[in-house]
PDB file of N, CA and C in Angstrom:
ATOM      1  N   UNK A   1     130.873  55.534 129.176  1.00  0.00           N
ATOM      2  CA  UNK A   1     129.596  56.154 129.461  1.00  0.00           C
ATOM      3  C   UNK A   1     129.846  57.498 130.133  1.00  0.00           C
ATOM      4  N   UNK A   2     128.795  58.253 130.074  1.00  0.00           N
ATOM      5  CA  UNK A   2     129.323  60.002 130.911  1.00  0.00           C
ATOM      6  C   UNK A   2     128.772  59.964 132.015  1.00  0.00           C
ATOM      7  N   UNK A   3     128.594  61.086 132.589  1.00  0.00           N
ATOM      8  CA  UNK A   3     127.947  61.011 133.516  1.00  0.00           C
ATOM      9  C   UNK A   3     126.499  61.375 133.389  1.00  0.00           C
ATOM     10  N   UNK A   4     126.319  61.971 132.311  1.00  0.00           N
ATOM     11  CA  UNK A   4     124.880  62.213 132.197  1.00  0.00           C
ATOM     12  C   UNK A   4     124.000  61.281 132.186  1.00  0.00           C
ATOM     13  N   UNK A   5     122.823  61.212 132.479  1.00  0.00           N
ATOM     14  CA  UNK A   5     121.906  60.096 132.238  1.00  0.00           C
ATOM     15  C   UNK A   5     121.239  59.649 131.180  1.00  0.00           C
ATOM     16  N   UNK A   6     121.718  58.497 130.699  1.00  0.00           N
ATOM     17  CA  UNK A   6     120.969  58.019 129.223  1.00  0.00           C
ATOM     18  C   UNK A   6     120.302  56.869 129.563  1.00  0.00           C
ATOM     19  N   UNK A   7     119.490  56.762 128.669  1.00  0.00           N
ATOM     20  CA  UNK A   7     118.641  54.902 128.702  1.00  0.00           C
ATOM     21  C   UNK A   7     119.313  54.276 128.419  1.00  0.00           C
ATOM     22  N   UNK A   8     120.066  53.389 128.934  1.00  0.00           N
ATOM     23  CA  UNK A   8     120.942  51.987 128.098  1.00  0.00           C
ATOM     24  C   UNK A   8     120.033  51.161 127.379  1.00  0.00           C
ATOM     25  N   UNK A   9     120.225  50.784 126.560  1.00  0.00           N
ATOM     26  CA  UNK A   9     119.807  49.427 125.670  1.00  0.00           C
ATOM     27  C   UNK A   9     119.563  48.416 126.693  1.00  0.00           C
ATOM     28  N   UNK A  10     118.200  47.803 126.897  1.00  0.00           N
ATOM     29  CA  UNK A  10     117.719  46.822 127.441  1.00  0.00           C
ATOM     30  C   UNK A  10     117.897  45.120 126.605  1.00  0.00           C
ATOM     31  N   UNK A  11     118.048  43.822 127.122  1.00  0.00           N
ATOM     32  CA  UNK A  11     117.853  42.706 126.406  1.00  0.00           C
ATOM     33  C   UNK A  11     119.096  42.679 125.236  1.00  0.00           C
ATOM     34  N   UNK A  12     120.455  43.105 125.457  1.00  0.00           N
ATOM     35  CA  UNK A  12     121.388  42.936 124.385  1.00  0.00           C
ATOM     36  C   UNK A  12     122.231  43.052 124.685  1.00  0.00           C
ATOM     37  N   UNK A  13     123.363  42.825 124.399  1.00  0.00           N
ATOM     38  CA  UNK A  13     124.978  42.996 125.457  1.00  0.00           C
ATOM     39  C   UNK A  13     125.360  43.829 124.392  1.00  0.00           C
ATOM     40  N   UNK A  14     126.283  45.383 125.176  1.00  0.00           N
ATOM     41  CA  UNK A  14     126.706  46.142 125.086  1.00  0.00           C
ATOM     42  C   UNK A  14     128.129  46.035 125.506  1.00  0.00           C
ATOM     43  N   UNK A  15     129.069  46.608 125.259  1.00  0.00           N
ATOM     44  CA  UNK A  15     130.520  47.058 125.710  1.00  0.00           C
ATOM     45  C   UNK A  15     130.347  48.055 126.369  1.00  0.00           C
ATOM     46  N   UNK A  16     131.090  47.397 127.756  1.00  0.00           N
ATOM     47  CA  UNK A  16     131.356  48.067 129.068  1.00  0.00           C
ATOM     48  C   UNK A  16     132.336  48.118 129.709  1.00  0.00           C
ATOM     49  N   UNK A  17     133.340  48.546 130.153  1.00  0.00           N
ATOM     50  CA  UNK A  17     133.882  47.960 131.417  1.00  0.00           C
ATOM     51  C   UNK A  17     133.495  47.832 132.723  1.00  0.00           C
ATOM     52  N   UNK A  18     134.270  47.405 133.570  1.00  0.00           N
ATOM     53  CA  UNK A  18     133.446  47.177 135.152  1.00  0.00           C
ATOM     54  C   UNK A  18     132.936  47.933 135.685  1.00  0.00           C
ATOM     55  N   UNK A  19     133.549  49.458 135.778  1.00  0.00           N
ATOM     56  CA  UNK A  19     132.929  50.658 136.616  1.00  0.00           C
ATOM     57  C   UNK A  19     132.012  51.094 135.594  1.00  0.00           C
ATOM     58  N   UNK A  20     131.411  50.822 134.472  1.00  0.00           N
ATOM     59  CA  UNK A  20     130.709  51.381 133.588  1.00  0.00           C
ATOM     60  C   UNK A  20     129.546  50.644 133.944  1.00  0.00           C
ATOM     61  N   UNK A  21     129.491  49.063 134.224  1.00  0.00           N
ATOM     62  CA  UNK A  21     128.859  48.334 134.602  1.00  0.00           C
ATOM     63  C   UNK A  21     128.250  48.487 136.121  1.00  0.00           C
ATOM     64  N   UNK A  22     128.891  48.719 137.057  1.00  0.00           N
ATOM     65  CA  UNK A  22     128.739  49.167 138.350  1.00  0.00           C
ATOM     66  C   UNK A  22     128.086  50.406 138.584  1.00  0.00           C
ATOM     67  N   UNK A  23     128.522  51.747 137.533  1.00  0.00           N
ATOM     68  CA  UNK A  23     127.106  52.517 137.356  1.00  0.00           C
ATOM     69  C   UNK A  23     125.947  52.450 136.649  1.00  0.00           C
ATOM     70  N   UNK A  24     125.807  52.049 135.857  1.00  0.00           N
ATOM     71  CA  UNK A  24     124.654  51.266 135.556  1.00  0.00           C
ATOM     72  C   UNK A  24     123.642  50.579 136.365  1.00  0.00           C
ATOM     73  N   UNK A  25     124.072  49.574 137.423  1.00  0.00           N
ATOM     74  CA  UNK A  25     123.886  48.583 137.954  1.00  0.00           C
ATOM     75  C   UNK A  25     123.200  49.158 139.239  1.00  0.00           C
ATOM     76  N   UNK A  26     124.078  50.445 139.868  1.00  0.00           N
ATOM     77  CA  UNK A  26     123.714  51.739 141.079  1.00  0.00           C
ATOM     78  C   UNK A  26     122.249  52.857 140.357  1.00  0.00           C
ATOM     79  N   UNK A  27     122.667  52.838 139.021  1.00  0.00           N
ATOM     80  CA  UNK A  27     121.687  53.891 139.281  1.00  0.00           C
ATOM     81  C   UNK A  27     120.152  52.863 138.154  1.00  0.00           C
ATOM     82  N   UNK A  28     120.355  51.453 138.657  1.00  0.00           N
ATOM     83  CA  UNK A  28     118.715  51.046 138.041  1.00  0.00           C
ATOM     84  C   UNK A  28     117.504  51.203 139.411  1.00  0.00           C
ATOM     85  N   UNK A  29     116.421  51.804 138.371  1.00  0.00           N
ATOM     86  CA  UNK A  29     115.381  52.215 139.388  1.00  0.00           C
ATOM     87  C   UNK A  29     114.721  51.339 139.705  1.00  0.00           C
ATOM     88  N   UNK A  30     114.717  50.513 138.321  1.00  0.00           N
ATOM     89  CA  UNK A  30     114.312  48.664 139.117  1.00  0.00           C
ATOM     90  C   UNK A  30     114.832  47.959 139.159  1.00  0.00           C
ATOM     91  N   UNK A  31     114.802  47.414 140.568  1.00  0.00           N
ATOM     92  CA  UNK A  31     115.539  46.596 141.238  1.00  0.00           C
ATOM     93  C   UNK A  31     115.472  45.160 141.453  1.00  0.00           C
ATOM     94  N   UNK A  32     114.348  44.922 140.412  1.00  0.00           N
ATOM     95  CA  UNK A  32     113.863  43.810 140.192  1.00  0.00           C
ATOM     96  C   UNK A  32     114.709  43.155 138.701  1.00  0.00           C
ATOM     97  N   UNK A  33     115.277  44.120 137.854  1.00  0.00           N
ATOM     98  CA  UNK A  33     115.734  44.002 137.078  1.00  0.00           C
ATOM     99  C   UNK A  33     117.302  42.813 136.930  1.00  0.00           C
ATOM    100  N   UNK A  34     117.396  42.183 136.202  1.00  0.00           N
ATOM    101  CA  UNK A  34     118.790  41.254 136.166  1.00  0.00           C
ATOM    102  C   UNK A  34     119.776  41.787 135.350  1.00  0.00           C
ATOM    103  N   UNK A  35     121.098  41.251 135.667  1.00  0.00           N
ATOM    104  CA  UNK A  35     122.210  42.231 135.056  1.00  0.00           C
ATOM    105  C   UNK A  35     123.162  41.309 135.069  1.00  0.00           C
ATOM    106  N   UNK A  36     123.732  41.757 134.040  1.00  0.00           N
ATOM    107  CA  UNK A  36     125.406  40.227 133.632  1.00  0.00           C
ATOM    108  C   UNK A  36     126.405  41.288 132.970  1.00  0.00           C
ATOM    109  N   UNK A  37     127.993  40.739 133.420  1.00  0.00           N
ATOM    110  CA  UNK A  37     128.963  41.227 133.016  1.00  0.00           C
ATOM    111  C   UNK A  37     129.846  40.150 133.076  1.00  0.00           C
ATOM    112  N   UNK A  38     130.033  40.343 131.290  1.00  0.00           N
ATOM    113  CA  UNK A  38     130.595  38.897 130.629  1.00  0.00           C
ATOM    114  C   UNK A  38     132.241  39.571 129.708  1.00  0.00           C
ATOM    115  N   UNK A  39     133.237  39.161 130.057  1.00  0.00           N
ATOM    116  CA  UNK A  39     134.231  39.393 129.108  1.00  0.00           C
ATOM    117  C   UNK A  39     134.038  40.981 128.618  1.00  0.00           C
ATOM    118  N   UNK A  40     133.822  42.006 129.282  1.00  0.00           N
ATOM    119  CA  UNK A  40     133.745  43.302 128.803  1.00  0.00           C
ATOM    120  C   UNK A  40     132.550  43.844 128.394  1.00  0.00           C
ATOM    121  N   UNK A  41     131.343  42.997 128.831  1.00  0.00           N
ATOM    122  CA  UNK A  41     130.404  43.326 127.839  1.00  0.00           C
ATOM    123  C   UNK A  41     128.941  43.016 129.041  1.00  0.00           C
ATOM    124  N   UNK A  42     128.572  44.171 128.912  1.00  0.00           N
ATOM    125  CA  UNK A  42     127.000  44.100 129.733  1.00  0.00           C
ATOM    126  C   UNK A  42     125.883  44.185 129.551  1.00  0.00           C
ATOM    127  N   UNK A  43     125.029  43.167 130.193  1.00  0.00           N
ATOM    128  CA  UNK A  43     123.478  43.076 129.872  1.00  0.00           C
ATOM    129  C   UNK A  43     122.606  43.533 130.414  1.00  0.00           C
ATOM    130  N   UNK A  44     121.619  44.101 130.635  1.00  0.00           N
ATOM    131  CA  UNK A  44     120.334  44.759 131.725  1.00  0.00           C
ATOM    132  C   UNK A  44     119.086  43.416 131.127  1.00  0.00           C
ATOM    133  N   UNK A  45     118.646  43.510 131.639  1.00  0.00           N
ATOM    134  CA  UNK A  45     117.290  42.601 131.419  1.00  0.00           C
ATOM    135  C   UNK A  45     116.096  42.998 131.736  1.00  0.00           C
ATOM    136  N   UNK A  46     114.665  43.605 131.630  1.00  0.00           N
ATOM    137  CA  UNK A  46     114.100  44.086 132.352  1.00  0.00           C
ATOM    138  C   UNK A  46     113.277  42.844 133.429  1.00  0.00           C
ATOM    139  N   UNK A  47     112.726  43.358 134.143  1.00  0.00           N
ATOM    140  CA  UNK A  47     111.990  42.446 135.104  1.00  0.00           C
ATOM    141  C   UNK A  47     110.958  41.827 134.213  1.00  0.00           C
ATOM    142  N   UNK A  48     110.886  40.529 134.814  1.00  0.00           N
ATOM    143  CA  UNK A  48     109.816  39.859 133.640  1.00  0.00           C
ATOM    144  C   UNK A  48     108.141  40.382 133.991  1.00  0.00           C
ATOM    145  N   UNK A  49     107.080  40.209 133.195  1.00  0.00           N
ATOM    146  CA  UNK A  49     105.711  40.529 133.539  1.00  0.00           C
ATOM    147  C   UNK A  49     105.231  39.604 134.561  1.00  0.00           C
ATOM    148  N   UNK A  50     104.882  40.406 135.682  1.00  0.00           N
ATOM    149  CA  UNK A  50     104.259  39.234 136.735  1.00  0.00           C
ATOM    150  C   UNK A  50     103.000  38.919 136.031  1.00  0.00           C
ATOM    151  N   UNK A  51     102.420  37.643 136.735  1.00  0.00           N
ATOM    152  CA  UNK A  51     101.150  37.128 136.882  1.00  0.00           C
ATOM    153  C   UNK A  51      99.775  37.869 136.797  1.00  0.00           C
ATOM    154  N   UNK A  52      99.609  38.971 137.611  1.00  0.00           N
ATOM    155  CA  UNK A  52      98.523  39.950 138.276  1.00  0.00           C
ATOM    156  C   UNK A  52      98.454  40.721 136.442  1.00  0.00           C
ATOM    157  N   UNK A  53      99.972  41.538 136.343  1.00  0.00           N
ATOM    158  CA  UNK A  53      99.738  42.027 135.144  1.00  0.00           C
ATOM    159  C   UNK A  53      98.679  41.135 133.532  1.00  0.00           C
ATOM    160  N   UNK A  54      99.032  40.200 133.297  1.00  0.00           N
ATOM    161  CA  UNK A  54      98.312  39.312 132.501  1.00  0.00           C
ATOM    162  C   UNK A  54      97.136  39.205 132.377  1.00  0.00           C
ATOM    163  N   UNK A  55      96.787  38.867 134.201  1.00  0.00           N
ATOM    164  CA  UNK A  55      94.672  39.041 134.261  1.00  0.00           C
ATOM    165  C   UNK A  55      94.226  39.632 134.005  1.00  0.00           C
ATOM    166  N   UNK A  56      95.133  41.435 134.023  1.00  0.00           N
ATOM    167  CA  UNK A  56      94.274  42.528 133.793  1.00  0.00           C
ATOM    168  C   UNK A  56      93.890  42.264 131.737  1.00  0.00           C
ATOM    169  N   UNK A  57      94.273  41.538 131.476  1.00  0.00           N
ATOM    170  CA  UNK A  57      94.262  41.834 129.473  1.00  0.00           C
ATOM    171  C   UNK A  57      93.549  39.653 129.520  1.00  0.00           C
ATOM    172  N   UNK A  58      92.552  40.310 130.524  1.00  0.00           N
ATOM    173  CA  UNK A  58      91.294  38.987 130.107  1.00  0.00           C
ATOM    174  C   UNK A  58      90.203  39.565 129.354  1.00  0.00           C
ATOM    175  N   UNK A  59      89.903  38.546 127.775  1.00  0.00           N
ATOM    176  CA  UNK A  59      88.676  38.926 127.602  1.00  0.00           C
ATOM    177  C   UNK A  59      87.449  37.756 127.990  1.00  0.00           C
ATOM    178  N   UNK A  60      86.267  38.265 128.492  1.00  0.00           N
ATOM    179  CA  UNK A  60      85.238  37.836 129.506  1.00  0.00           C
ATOM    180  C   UNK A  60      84.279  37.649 128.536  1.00  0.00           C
ATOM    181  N   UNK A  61      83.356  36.198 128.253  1.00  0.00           N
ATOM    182  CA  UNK A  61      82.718  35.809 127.173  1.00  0.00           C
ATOM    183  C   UNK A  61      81.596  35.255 127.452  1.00  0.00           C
ATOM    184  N   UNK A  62      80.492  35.625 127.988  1.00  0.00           N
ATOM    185  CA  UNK A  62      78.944  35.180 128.267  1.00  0.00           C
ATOM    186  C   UNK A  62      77.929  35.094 127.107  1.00  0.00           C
ATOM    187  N   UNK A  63      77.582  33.821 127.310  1.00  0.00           N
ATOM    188  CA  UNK A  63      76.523  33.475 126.445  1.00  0.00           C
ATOM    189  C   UNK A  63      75.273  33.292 126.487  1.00  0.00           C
TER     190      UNK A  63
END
């Protein structure tokens, strides 16, 4: 990886090594986010959708 800043691929294991993984890992802005480093190879995960988010996409049905 460079040093410049790119979007990594979210939800898929990529080839990494450790310090490739470790910046990655330093520069996520969410911190809510999960992360795995398996045999050379790293995952990001994004944070799952809370609860609150969901209510807002209610449809409301009076009869």
């Amino acid at each position: 990886m460079s040093e410049t800043q790119t979007q990594l691929p979210t939800d898929i294991w990529i080839c990494a090594s450790w310090q490739e993984y470790e910046q990655a890992i330093a520069n996520l802005f969410n911190k809510k986010a999960k992360s795995y480093y398996y045999k050379g190879h790293m995952r990001l995960e994004m944070a799952p959708v809370s609860f609150d988010h969901g209510q807002d996409h209610v449809v409301i049905f009076l009869q």
